[in-house]
PDB file of C-alpha atoms in Angstrom:
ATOM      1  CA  UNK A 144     104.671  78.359  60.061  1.00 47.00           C
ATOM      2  CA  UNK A 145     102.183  81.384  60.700  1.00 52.00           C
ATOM      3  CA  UNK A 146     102.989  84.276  62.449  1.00 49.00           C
ATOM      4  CA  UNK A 147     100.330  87.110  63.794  1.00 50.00           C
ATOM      5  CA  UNK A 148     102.199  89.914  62.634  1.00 53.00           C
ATOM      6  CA  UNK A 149     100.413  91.445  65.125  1.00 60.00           C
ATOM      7  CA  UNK A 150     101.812  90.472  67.679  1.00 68.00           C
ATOM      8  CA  UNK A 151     104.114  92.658  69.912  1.00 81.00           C
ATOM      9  CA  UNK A 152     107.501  91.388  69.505  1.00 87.00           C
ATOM     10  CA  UNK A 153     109.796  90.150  72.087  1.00 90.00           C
ATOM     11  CA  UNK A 154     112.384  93.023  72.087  1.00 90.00           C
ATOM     12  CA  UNK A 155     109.521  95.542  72.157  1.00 89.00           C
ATOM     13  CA  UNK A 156     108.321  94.320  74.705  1.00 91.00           C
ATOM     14  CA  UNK A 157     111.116  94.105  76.573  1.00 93.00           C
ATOM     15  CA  UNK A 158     112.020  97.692  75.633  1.00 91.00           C
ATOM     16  CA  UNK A 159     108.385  98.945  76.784  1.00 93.00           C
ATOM     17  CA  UNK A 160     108.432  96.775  80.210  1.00 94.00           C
ATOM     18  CA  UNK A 161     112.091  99.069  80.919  1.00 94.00           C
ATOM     19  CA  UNK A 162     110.401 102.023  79.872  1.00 93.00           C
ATOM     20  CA  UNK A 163     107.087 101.834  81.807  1.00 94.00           C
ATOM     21  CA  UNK A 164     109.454 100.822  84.757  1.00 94.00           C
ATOM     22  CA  UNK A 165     111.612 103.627  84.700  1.00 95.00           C
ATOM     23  CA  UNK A 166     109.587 105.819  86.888  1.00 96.00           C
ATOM     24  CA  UNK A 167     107.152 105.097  90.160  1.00 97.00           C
ATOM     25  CA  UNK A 168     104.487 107.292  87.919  1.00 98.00           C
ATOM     26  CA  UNK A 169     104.867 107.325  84.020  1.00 98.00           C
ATOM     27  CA  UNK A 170     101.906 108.928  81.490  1.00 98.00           C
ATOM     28  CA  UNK A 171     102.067 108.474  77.983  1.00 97.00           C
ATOM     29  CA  UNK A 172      99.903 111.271  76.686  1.00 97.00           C
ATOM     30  CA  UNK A 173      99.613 113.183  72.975  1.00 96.00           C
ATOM     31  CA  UNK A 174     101.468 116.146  73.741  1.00 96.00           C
ATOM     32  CA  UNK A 175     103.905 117.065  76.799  1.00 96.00           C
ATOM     33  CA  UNK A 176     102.993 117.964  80.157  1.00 95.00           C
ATOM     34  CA  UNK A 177     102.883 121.837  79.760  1.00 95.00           C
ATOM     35  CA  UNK A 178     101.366 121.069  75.968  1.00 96.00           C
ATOM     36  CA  UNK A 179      99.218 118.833  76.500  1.00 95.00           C
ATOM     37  CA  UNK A 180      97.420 118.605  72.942  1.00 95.00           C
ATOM     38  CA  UNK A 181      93.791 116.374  73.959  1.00 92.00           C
ATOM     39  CA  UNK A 182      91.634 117.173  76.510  1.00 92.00           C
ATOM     40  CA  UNK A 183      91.433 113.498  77.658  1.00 93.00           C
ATOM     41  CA  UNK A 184      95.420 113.634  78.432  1.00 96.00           C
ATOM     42  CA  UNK A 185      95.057 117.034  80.154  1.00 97.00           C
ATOM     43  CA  UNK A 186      92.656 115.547  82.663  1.00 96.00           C
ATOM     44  CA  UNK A 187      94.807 113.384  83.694  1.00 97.00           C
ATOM     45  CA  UNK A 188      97.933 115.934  83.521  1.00 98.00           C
ATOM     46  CA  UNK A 189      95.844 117.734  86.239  1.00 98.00           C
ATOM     47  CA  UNK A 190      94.794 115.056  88.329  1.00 98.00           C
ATOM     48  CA  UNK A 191      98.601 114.024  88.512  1.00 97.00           C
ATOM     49  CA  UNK A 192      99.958 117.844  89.421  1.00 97.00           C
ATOM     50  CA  UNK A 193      97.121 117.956  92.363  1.00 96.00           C
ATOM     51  CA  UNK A 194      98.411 115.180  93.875  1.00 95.00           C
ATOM     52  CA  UNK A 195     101.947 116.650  94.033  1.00 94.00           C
ATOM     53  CA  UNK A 196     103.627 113.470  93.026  1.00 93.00           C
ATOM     54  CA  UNK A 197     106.539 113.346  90.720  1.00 96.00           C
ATOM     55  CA  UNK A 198     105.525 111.579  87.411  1.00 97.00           C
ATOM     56  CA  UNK A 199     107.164 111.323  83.708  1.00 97.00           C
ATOM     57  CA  UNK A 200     105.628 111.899  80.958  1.00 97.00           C
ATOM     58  CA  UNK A 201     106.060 110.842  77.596  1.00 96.00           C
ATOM     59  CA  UNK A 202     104.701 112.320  74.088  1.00 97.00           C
ATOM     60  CA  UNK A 203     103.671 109.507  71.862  1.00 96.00           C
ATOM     61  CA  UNK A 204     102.499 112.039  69.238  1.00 96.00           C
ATOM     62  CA  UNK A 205     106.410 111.503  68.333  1.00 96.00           C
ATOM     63  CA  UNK A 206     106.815 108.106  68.360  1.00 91.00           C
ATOM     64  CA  UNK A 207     104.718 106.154  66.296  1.00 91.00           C
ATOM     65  CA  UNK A 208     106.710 102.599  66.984  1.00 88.00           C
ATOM     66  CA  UNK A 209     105.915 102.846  71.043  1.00 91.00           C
ATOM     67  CA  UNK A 210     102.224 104.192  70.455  1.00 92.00           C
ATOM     68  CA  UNK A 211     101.137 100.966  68.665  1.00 91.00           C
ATOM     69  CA  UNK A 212     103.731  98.797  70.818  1.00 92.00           C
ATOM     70  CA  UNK A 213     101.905 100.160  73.810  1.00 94.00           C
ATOM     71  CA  UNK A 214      98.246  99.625  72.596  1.00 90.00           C
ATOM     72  CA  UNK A 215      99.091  95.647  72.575  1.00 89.00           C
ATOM     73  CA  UNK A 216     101.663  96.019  75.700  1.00 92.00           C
ATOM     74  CA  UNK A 217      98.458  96.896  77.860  1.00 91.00           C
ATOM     75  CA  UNK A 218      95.588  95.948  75.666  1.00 86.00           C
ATOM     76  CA  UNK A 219      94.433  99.900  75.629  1.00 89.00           C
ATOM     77  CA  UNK A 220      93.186 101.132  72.163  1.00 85.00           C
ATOM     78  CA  UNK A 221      93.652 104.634  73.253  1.00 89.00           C
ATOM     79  CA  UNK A 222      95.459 107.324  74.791  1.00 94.00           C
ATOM     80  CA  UNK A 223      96.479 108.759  77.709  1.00 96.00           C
ATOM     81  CA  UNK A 224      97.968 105.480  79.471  1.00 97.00           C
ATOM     82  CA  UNK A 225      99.010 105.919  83.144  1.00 98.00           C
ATOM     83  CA  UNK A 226     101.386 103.428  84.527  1.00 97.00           C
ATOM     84  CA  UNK A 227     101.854 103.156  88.490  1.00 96.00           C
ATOM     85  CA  UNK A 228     104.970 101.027  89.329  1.00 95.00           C
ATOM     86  CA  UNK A 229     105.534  99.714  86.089  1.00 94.00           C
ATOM     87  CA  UNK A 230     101.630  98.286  86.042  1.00 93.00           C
ATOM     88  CA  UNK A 231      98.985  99.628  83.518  1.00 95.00           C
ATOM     89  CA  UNK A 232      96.942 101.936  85.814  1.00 95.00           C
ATOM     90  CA  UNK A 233      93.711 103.222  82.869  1.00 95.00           C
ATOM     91  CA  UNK A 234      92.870 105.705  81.035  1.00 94.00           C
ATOM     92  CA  UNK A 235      91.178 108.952  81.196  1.00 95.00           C
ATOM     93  CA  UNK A 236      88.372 107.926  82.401  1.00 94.00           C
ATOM     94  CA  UNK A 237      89.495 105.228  85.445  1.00 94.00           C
ATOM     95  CA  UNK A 238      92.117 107.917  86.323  1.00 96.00           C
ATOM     96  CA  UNK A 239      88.788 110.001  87.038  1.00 95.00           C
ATOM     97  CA  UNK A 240      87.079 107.570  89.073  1.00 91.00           C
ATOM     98  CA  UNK A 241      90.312 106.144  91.245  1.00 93.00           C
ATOM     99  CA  UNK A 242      90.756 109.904  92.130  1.00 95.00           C
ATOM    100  CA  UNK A 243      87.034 110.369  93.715  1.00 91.00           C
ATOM    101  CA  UNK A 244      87.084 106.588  95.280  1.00 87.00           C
ATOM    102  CA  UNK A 245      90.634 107.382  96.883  1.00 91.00           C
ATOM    103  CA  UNK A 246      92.522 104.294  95.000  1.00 90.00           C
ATOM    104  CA  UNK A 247      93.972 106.867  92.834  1.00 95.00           C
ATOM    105  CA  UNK A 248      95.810 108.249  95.940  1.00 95.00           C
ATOM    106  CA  UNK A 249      96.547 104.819  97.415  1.00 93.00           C
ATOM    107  CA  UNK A 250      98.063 102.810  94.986  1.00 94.00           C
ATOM    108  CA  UNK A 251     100.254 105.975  93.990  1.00 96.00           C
ATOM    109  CA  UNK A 252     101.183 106.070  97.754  1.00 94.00           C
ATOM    110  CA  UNK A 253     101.764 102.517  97.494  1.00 93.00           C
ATOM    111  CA  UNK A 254     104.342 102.853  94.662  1.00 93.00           C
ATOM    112  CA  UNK A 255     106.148 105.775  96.281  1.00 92.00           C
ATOM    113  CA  UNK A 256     107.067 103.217  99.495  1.00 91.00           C
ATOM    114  CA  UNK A 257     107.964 100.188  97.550  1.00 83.00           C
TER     115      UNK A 257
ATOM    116  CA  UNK B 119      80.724 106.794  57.646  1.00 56.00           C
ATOM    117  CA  UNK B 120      80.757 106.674  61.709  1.00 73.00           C
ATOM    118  CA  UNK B 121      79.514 104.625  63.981  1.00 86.00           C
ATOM    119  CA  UNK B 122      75.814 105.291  65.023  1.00 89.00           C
ATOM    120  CA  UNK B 123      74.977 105.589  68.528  1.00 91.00           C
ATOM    121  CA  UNK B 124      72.710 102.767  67.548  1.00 94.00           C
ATOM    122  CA  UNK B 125      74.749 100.147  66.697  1.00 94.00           C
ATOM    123  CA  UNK B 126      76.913 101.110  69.887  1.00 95.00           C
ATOM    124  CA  UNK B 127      73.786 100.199  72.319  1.00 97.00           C
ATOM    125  CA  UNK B 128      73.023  97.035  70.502  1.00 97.00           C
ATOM    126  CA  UNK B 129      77.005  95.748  70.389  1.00 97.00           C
ATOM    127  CA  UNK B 130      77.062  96.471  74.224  1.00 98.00           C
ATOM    128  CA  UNK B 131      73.135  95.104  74.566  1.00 98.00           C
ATOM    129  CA  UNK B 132      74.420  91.659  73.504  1.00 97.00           C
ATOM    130  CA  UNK B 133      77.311  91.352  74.950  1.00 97.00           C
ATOM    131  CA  UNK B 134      77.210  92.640  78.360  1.00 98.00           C
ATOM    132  CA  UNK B 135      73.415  92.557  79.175  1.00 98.00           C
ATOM    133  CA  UNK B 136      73.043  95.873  80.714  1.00 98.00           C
ATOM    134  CA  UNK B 137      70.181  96.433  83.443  1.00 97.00           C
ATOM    135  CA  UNK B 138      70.825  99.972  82.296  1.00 97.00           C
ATOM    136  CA  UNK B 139      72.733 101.522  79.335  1.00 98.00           C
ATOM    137  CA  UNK B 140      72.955 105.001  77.775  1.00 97.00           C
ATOM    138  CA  UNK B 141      75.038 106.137  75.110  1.00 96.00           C
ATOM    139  CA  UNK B 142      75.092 109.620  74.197  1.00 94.00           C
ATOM    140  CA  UNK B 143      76.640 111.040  71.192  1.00 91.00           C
ATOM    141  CA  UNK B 144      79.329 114.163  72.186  1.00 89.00           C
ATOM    142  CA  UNK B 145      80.295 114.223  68.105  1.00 84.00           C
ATOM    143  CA  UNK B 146      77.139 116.467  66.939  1.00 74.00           C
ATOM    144  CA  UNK B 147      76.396 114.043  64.752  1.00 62.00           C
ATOM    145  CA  UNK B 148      79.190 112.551  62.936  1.00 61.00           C
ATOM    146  CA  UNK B 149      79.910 109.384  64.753  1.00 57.00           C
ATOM    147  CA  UNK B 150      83.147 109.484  66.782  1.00 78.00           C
ATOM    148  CA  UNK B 151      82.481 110.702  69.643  1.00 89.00           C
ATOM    149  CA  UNK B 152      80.507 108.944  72.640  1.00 93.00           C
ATOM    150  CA  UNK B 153      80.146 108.574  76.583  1.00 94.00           C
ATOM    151  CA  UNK B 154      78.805 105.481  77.974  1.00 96.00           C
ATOM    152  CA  UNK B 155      77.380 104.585  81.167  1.00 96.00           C
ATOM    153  CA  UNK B 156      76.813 100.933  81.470  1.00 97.00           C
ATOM    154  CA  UNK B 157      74.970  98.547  84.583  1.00 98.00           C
ATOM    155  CA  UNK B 158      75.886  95.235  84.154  1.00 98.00           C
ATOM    156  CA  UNK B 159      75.717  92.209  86.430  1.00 98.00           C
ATOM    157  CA  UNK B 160      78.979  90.713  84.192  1.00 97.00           C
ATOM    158  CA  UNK B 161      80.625  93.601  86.425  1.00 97.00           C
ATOM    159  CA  UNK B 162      80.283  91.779  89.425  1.00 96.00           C
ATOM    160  CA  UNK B 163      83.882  91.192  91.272  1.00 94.00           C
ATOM    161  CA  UNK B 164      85.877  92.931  88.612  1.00 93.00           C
ATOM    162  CA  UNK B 165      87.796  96.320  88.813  1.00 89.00           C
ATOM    163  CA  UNK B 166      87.337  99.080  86.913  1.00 90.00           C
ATOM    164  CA  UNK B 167      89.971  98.685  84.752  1.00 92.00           C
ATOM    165  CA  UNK B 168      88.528  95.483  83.667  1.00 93.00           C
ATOM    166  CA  UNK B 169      85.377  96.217  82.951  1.00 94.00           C
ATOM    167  CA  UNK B 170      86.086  98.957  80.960  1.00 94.00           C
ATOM    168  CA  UNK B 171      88.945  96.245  79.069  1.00 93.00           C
ATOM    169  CA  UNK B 172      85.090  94.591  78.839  1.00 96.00           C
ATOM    170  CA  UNK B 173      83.271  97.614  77.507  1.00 96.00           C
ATOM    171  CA  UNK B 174      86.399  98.063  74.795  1.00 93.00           C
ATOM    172  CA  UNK B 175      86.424  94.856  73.752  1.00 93.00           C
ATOM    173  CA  UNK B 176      82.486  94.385  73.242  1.00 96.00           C
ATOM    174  CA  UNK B 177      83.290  97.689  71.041  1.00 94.00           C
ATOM    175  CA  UNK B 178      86.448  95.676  69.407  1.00 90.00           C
ATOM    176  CA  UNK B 179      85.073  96.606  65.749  1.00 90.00           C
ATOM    177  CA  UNK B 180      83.721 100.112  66.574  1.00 91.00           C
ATOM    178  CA  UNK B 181      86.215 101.344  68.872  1.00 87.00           C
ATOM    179  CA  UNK B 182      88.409 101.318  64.719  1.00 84.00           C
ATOM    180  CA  UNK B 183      85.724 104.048  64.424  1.00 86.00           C
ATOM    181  CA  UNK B 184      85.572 105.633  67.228  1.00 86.00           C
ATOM    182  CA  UNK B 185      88.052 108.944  67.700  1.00 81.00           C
ATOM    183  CA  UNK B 186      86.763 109.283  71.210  1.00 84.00           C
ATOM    184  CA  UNK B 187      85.047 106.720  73.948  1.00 89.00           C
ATOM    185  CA  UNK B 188      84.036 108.148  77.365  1.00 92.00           C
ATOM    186  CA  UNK B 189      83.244 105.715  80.075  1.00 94.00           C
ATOM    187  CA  UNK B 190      81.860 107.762  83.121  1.00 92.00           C
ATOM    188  CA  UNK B 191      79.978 104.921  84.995  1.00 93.00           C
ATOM    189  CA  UNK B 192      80.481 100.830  84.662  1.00 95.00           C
ATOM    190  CA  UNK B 193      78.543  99.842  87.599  1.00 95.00           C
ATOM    191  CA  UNK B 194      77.585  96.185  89.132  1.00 96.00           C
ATOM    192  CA  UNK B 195      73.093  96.397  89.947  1.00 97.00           C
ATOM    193  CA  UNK B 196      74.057  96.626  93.357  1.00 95.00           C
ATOM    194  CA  UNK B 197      76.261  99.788  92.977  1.00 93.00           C
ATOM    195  CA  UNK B 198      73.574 101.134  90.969  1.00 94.00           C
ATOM    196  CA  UNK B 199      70.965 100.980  92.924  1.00 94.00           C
ATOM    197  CA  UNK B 200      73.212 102.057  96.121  1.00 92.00           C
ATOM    198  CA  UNK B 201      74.006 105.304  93.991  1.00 89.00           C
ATOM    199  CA  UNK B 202      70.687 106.166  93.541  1.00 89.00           C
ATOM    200  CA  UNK B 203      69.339 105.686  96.496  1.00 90.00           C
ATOM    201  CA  UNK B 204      72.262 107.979  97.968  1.00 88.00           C
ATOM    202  CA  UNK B 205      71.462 110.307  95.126  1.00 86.00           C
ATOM    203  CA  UNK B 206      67.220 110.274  96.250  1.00 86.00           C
ATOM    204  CA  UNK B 207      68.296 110.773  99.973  1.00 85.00           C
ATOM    205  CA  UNK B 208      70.791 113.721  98.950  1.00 80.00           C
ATOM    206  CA  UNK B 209      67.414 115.375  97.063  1.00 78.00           C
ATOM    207  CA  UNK B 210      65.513 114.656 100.099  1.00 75.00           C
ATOM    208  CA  UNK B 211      67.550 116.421 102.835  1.00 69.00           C
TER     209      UNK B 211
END
């Protein structure tokens, strides 16, 4: 039988859904927090310390297995990734925008209650 | 060999239909890196986070290309023209 090898596999994916669930506000990013090491993933560093909510991040400049796993995991071909609550969130640039309309705010409110 | 600004416009020409479109090249020249700002009507009742999941995959075979895609506006017609007619009112006060 034929396989796409492409596929994500069953136990990755049930390792990424624990990992993207292990914190209300997780950002996969190249670099850390106080390194970050692309502009894009410095934006949304930022964004995340003005809105004085606790979030995780994780540097997938040193894992090469979880940055392709999470490409297919939320059907994102780049980084950063923000997840809210265990749900894909965006990018860079939807990070930008949900912070000027307000949802930004909201659905990180939101995840903070549930 | 990039991607040309070019063949960016006319992959996101035929599949989304824009009303408007402009792609400007951020690389200086050597291909990989772009901002987009797309109108489409295909927009219409999605969130952001799909249309720009729309915008990606219209640029499935470019985006191998691409080190860096910007997306600053994917709007619906009707948000379009409600932005600029904030953005004419805002010149005229």
């Amino acid at each position: 039988s034929f396989r796409c090898f492409s596929a994500i596999s069953p136990e990755l994916k049930t390792t990424i859904d624990k990992v993207v669930s292990s914190h209300k506000v997780i950002l996969f990013m190249k670099g850390t927090r106080d390194f970050p090491q692309c502009g894009f993933s410095n934006t949304v560093v930022q964004i995340l310390k003005s809105l004085n909510v606790p979030f995780e991040t994780i540097n997938i400049l040193e894992n090469e297995f979880l940055r392709q796993g999470l490409k297919e995991y939320s059907s994102w071909p780049t980084f950063p990734q923000l997840y809210i609550d265990g749900e894909f969130f965006g990018g860079c640039d939807i990070t930008i925008e949900a912070l000027k309309s307000g949802e930004l705010q909201e659905t990180v409110e939101k995840a903070m209650c549930s | 060999m990039g991607v040309t600004k070019e063949e960016l416009e006319s992959s996101l020409t035929s599949k989304l239909s824009p009303i408007h479109l402009e792609v400007v090249d951020t690389s200086g020249g050597c291909g990989a890196s772009f901002v987009v700002e797309i109108v489409s009507a295909q927009f219409e009742g999605k969130r952001l986070l799909e249309r720009h999941r729309m915008v990606n995959a219209a640029l499935e075979k470019e985006m191998q290309e691409i080190h860096a895609l910007s997306i600053t506006k994917a709007l619906t017609p009707e948000q379009w023209k409600q932005q600029k007619d904030s953005e004419n009112s805002q010149a005229a006060a």
